[in-house]
Short mmCIF file of C-alpha atoms and ligand atoms in Angstrom, two decimals:
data_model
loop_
_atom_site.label_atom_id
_atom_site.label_comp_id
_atom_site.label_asym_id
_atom_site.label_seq_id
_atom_site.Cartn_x
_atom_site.Cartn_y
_atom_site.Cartn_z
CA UNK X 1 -15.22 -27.65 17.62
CA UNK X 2 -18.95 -26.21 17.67
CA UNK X 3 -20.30 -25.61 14.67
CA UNK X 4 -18.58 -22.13 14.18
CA UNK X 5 -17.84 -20.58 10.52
CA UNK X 6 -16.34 -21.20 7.62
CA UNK X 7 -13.28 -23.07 8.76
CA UNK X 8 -11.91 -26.39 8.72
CA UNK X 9 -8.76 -26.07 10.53
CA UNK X 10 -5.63 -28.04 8.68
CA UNK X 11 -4.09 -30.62 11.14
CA UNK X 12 -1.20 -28.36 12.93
CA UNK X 13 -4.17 -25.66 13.57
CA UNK X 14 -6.40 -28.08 15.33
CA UNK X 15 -3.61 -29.46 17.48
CA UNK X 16 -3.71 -26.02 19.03
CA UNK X 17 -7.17 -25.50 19.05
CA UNK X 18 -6.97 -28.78 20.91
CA UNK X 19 -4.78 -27.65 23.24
CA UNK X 20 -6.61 -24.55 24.21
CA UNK X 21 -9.57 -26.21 24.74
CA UNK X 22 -8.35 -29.25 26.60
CA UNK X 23 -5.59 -27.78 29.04
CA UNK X 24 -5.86 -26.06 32.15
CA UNK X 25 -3.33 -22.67 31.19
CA UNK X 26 -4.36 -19.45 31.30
CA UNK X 27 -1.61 -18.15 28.56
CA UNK X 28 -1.13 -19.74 25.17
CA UNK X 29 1.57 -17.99 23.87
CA UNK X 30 1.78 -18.09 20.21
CA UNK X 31 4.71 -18.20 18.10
CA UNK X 32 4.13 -19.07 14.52
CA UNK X 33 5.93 -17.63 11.04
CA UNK X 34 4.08 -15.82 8.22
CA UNK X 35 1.33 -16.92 6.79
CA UNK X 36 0.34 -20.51 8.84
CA UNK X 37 -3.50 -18.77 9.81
CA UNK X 38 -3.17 -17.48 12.96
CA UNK X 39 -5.58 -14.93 12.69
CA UNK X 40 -7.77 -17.11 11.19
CA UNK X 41 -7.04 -19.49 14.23
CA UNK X 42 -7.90 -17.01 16.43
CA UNK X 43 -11.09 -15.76 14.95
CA UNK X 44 -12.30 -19.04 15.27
CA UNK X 45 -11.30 -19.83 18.85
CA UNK X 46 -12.59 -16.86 19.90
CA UNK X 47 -16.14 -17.50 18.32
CA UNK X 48 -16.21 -21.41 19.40
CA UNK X 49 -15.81 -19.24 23.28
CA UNK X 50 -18.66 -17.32 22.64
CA UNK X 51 -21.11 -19.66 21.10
CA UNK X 52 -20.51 -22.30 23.86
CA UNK X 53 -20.48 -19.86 26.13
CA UNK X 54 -23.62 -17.83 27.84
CA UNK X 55 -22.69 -13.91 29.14
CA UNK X 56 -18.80 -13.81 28.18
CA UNK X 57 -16.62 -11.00 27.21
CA UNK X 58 -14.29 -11.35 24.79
CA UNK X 59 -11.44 -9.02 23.77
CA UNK X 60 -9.92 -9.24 20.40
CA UNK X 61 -6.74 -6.47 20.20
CA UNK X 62 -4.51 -5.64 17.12
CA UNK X 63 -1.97 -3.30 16.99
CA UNK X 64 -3.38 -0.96 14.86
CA UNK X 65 -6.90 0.02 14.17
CA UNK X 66 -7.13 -1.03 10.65
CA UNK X 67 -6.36 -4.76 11.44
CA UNK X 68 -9.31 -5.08 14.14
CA UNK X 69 -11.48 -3.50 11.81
CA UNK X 70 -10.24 -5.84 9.23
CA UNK X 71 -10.96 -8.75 11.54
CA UNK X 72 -14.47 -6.88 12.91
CA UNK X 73 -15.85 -7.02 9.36
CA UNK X 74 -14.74 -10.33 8.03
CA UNK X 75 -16.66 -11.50 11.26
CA UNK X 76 -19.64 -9.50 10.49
CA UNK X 77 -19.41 -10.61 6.87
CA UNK X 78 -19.60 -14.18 7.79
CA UNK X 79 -22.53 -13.56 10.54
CA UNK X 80 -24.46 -12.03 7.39
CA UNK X 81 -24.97 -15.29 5.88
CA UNK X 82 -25.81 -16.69 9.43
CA UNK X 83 -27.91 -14.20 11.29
CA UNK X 84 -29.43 -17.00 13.62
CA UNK X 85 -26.02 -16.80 16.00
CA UNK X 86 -25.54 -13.49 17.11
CA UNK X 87 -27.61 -10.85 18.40
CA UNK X 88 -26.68 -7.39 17.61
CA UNK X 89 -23.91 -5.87 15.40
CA UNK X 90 -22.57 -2.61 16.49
CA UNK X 91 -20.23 -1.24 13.82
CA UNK X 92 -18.99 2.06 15.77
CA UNK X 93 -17.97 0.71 18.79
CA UNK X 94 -16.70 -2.83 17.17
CA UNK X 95 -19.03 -4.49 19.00
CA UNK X 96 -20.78 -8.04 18.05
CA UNK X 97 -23.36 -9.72 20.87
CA UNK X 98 -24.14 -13.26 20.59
CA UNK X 99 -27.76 -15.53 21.14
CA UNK X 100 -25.76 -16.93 23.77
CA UNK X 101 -25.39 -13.23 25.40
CA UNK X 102 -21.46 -13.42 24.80
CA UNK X 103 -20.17 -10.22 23.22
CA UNK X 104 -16.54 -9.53 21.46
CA UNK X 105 -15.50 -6.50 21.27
CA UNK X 106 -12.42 -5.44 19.23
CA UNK X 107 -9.75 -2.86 19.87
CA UNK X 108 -6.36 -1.50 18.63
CA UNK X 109 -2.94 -1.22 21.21
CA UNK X 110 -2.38 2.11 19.48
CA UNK X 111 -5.02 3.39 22.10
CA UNK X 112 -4.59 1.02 24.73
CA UNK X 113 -5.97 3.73 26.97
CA UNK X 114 -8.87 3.45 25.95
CA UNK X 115 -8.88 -0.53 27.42
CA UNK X 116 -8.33 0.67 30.80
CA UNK X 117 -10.99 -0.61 33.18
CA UNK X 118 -12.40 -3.01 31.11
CA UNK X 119 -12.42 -6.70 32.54
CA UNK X 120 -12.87 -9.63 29.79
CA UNK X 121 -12.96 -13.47 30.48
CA UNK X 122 -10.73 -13.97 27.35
CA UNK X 123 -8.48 -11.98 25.73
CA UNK X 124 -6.57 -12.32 22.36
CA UNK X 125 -3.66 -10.11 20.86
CA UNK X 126 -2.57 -10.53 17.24
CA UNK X 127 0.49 -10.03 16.19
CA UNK X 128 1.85 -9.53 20.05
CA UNK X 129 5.10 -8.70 19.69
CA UNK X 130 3.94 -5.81 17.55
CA UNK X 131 2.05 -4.46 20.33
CA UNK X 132 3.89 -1.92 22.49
CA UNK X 133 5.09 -3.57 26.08
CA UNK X 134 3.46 -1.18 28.09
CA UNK X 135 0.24 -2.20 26.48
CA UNK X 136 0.74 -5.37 27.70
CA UNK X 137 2.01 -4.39 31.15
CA UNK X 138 0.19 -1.73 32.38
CA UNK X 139 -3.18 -2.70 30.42
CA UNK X 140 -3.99 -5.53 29.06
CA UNK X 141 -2.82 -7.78 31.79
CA UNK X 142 -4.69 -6.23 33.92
CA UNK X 143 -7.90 -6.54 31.81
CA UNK X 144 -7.26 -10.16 32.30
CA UNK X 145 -6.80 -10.40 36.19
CA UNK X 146 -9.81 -10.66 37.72
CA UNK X 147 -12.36 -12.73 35.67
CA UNK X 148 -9.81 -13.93 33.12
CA UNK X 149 -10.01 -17.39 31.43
CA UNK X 150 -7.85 -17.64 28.74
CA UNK X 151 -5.63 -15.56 27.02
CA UNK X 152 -3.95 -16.02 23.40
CA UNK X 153 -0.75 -13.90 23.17
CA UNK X 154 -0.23 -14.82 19.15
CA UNK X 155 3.03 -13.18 16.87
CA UNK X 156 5.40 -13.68 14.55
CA UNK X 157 9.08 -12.90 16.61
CA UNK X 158 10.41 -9.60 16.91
CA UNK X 159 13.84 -10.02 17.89
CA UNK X 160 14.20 -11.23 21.51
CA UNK X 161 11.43 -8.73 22.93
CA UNK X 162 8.69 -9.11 25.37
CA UNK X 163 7.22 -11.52 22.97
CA UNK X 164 10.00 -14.00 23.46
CA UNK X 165 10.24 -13.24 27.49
CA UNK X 166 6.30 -14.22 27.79
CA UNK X 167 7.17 -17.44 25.38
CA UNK X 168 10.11 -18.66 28.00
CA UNK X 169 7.73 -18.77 30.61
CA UNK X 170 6.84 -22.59 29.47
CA UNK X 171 7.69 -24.93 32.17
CA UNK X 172 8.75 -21.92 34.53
CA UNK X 173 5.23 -20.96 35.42
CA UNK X 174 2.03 -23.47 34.92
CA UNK X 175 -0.39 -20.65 33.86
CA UNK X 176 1.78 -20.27 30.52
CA UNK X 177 1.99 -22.85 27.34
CA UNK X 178 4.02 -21.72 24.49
CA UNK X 179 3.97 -23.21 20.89
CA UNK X 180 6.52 -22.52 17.83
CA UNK X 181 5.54 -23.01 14.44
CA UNK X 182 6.86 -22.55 11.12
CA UNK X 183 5.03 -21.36 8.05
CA UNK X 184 5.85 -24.75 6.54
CA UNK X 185 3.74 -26.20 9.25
CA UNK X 186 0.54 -24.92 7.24
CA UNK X 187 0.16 -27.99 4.88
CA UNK X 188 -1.90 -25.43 2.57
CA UNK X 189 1.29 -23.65 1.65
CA UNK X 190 3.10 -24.94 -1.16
CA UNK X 191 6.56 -25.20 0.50
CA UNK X 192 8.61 -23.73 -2.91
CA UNK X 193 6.73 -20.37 -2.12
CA UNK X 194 8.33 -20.40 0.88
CA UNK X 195 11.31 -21.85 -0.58
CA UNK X 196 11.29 -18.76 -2.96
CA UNK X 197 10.99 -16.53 -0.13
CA UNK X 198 14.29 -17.60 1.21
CA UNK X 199 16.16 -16.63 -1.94
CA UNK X 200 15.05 -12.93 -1.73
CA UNK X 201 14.78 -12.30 1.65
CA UNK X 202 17.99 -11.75 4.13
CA UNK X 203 18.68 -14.64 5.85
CA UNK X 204 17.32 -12.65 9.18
CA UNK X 205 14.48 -11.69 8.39
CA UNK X 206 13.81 -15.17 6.73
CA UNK X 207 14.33 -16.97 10.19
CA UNK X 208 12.46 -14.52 12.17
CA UNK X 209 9.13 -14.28 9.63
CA UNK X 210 8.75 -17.75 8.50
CA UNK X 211 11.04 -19.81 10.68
CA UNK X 212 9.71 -18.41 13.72
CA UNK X 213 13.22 -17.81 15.25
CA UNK X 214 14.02 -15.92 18.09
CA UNK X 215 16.80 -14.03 16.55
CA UNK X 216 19.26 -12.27 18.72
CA UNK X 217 18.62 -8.52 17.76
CA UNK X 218 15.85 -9.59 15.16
CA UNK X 219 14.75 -6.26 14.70
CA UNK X 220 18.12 -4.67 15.20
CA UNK X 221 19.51 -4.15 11.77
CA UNK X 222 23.02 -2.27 12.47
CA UNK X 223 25.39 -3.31 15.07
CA UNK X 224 27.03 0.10 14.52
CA UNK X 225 30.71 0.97 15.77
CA UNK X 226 31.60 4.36 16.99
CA UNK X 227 34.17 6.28 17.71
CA UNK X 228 35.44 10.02 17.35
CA UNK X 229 36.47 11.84 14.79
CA UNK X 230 39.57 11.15 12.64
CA UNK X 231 40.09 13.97 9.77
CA UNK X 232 40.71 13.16 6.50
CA UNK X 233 41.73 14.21 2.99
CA UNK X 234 38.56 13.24 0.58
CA UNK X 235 34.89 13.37 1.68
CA UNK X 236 31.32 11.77 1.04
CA UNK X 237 28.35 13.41 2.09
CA UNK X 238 24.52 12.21 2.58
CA UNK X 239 21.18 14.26 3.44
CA UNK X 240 18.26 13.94 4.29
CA UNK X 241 15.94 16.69 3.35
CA UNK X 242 13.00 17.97 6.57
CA UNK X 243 11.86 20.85 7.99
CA UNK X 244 9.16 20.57 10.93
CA UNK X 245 8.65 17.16 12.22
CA UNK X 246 12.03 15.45 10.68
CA UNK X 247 15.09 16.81 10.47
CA UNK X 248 17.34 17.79 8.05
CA UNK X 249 20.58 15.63 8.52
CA UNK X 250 23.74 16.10 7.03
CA UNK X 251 26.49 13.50 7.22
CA UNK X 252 29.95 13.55 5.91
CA UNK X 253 32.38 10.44 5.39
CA UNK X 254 36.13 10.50 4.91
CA UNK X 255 38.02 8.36 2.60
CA UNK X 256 38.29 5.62 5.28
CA UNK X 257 34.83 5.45 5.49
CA UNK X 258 34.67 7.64 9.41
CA UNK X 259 31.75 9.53 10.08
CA UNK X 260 33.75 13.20 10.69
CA UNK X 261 30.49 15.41 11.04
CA UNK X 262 27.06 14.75 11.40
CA UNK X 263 24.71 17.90 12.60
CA UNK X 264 20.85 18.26 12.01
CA UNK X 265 18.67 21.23 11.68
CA UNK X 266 15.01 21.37 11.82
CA UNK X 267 11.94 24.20 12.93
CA UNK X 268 13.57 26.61 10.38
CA UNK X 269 13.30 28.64 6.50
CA UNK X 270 14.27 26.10 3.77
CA UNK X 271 16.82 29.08 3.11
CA UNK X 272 18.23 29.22 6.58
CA UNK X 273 18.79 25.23 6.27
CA UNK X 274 19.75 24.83 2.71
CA UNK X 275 22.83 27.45 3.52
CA UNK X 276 23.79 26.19 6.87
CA UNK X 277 24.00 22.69 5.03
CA UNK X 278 25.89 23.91 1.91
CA UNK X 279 28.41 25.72 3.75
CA UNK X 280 29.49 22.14 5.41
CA UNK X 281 29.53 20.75 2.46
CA UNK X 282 31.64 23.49 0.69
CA UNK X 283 33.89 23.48 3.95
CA UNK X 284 34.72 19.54 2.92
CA UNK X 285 34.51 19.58 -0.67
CA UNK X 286 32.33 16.55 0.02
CA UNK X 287 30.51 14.92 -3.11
CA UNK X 288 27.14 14.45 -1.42
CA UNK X 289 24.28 12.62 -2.50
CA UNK X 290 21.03 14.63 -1.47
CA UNK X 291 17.26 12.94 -0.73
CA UNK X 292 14.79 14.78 -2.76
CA UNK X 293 11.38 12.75 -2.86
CA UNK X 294 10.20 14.29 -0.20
CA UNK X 295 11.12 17.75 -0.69
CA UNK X 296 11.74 17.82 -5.00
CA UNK X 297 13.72 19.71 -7.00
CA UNK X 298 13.73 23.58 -5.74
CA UNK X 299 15.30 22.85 -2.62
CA UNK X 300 17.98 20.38 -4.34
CA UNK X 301 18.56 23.59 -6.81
CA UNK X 302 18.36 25.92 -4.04
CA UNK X 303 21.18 23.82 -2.46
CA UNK X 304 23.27 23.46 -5.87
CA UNK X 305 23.27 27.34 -6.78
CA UNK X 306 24.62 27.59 -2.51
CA UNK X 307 27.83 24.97 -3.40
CA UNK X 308 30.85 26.28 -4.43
CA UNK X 309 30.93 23.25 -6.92
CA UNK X 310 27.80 22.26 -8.63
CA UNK X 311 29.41 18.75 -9.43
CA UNK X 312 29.60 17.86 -5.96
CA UNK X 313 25.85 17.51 -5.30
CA UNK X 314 23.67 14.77 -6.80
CA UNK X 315 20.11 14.04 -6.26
CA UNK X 316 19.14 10.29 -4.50
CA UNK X 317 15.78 8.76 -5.48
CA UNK X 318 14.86 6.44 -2.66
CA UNK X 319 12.58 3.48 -4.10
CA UNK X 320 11.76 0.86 -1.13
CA UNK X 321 14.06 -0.71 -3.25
CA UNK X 322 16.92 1.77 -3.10
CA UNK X 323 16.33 2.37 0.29
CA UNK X 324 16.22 -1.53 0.59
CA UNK X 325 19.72 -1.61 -1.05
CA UNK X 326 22.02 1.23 0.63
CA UNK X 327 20.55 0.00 4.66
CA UNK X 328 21.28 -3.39 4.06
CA UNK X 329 24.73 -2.43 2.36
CA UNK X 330 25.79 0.23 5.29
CA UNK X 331 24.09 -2.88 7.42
CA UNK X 332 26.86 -5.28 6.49
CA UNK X 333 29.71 -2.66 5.92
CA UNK X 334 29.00 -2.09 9.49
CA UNK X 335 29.05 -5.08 11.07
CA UNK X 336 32.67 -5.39 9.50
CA UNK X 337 33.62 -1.97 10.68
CA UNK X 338 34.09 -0.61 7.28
CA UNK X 339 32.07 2.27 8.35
CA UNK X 340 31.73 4.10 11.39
CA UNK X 341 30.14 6.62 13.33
CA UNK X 342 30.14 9.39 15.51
CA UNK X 343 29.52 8.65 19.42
CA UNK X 344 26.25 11.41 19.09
CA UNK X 345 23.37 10.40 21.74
CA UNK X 346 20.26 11.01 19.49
CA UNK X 347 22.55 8.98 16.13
CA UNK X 348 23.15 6.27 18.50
CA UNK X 349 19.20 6.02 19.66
CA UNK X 350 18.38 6.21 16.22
CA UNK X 351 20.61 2.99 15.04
CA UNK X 352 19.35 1.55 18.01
CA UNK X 353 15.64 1.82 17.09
CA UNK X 354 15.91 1.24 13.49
CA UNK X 355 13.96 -1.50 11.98
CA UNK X 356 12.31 -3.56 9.37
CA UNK X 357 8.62 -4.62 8.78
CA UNK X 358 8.04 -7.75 6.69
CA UNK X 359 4.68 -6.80 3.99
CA UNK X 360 3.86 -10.34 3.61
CA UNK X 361 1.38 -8.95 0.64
CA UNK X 362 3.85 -7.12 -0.88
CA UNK X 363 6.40 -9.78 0.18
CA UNK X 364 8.75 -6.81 0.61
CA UNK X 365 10.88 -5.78 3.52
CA UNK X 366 10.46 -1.64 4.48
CA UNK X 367 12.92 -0.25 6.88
CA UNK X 368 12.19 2.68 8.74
CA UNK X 369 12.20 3.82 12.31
CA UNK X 370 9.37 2.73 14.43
CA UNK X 371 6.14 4.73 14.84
CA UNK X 372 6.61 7.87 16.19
CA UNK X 373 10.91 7.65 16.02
CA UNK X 374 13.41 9.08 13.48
CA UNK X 375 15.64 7.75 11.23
CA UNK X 376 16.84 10.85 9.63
CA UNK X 377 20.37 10.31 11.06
CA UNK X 378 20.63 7.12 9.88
CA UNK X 379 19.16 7.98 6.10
CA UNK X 380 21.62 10.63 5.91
CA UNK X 381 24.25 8.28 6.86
CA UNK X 382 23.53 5.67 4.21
CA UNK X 383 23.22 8.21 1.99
CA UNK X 384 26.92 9.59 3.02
CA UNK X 385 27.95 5.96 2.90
CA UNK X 386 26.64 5.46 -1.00
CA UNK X 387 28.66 8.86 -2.25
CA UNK X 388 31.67 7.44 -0.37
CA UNK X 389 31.03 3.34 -1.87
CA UNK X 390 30.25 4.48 -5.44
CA UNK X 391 33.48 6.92 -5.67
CA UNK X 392 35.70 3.59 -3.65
CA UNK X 393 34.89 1.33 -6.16
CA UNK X 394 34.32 2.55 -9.38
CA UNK X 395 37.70 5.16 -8.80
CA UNK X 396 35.62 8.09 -10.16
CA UNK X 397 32.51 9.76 -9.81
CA UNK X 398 29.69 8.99 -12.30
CA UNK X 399 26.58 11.63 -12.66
CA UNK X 400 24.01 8.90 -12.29
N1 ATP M 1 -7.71 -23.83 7.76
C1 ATP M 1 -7.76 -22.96 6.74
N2 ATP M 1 -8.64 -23.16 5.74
C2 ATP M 1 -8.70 -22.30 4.68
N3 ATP M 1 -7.93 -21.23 4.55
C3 ATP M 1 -7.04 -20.97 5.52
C4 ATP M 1 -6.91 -21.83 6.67
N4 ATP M 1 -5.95 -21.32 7.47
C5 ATP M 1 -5.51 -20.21 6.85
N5 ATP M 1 -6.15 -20.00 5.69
C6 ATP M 1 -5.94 -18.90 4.75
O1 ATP M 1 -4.56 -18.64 4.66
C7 ATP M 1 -4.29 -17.24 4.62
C8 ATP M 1 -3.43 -16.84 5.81
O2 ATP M 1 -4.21 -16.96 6.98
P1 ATP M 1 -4.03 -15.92 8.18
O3 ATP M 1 -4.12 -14.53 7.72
O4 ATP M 1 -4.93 -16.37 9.27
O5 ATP M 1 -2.50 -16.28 8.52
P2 ATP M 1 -1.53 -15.56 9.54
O6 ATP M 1 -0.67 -16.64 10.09
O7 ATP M 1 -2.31 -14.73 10.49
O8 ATP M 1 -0.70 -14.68 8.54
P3 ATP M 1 0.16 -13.34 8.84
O9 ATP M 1 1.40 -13.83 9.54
O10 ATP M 1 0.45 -12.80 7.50
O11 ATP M 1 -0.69 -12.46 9.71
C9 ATP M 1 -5.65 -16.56 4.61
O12 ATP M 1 -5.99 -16.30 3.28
C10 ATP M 1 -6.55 -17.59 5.24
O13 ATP M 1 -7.88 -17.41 4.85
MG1 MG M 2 -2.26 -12.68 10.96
#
């Protein structure tokens, strides 16, 4: 490498800097687990292009706008303590110009719009499979076409998305190399971190974020069975409190564990909800465990003083921990049918959609629906799922 920043690259890194810079591909697909310094990787690639190289543009794209900032100003933090390589340093726009002439400019595939007409002689994506397909398809590719040298599509997996399609293209088509990597493969790891890892994380999520795995339905968490409903004789419920943008969902379980009603409400007076939602619950008797973090107490009490039995409703803190506990439960519980659910178009999208993110800072898994999807339906349904486990096992009902 040219004398770049800051970085001697460990062994396994410089094999693929290597690689780049000795092969005639076009992509370099990516695929690495947590925490080997791929962004770091990249950063330095991507300034090694524009040192050695007079009048380039270079692209650097993250998903979201706060992690090509992040990268933007540990560049420009670096080029302070070397202001004899680049030129000009535009902080609004992202942009950083070179002595050679070369300029990088960084951007986030929230607003791939924005790319639309650019043309760049290299291109790099972080975190790829995080990036929305179409971004890739009807953007960035074509930012590529034209003038394009090289482009590094980098990720951890994502379950078997466009990420993995891109990666298969290895010995299929010459213009693609693809590389898998685990985080052990980072020598400056201590391997009983990621040994600990393993011990707290599901084994999914442990094969897809540090293994690197392709695994089938990675980021699908319930393999959900449906089917219509069956009656009953005792009854569980779960909701989850919202008004404008989310919904309020009620759920209701019977004693076999069978979703038997599932309606949601939204775009209405806390009063007009609150009685629509008691008057299911007093119409099954159900002992229902109600979300209030996001709403507190006076709805929960408005809700209470609606029931025809006080006793049947009890509040539900979610923690990421709590919430971390009932998905994963309903998660397996589902996969052996021990609960299922009602055949509804928007539950079913929801299920389908529903997913984790790995905080490798936090080391914590969050689930959640992506950006800009619900997972109301399915919060309510864990939280019917919880009323119905805790009365199953424990043979009576505890006030927690
Ligand atoms: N060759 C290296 N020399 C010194 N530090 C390194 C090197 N490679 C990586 N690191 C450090 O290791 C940490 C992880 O690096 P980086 O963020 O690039 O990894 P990553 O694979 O992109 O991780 P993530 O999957 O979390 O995005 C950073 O603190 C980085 O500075
Ligand atoms: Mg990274």
């Amino acid at each position: 490498m040219a004398q770049a920043v800051l970085y001697t690259p460990h062994p396994n890194q410089k094999l693929i800097h290597n690689c780049i810079n000795n092969t005639e591909h076009k992509y370099y697909v990516i695929n690495i687990g947590r925490q080997f310094g791929k962004t770091l990787l990249a950063m330095n690639q991507m300034l090694y292009w524009a040192l050695n190289e007079r009048k380039i543009k270079i692209a650097w794209v993250s998903p979201v706008y706060r992690q090509s900032k992040k990268v933007f100003d540990e560049c420009a933090k670096a080029f302070a303590k070397r202001p004899e390589i680049y030129r000009n340093l535009n902080r609004s726009d992202l942009i950083i110009e070179y002595i050679t002439g070369s300029t990088i400019q960084f951007f986030s595939a929230e607003r791939y719009d924005n790319m639309r007409g650019f043309t760049f002689d290299y291109l790099i994506v972080d975190e790829f499979s995080y990036v929305h397909e179409r971004a890739w398809t009807e953007v960035l590719r074509a930012t590529v076409l034209v003038r394009g040298k090289k482009v590094l599509l980098i990720s951890t997996p994502r379950g078997k998305n466009h990420f993995y399609l891109l990666h298969q293209l290895d010995g299929i088509n010459p213009q693609y190399k693809s590389f898998t990597m685990t985080s052990y493969d980072n020598p400056m790891i201590n391997p009983t971190e990621i040994d600990d890892a393993k011990l707290t994380l599901p084994d999914h999520v442990f094969r897809q974020e540090y293994l690197a795995e392709f695994v089938e339905g990675g980021a699908n968490i319930f393999s959900p069975f449906f089917q219509s409903e069956n009656g009953g004789t005792k009854f569980y419920g779960g909701v989850d409190l919202g008004r404008s943008n989310d919904y309020t969902v009620l759920s209701i379980l019977n004693e076999k564990g069978e979703q038997v009603f599932i309606e949601r409400w939204r775009h209405d007076s806390w009063s007009s909800i609150s009685k629509r939602v008691a008057d299911k619950i007093n119409e099954y008797n159900a002992i229902t465990y109600v979300e209030v973090n996001s709403v507190g107490d006076a709805i929960f009490e408005q809700l209470q003083s609606l029931c025809n039995t006080r006793e049947n409703l009890h509040p539900f803190i979610t923690t990421s921990k709590s919430k971390q506990d009932i998905i994963e439960s309903m998660a397996i519980a589902s996969q052996r049918k021990e609960v299922t659910f009602l055949p509804i178009d928007w539950l079913q999208k929801e299920f389908e959609v529903f997913t984790f993110k790995y905080n490798p800072k936090s080391r914590n898994v969050n689930y959640g629906a992506p950006y800009g999807f619900h997972d109301d339906g399915v919060m309510a349904s864990a939280f019917s799922f919880e009323s119905y486990k805790k009365l199953k096992s424990s043979g009576e009902y505890y006030i927690t």
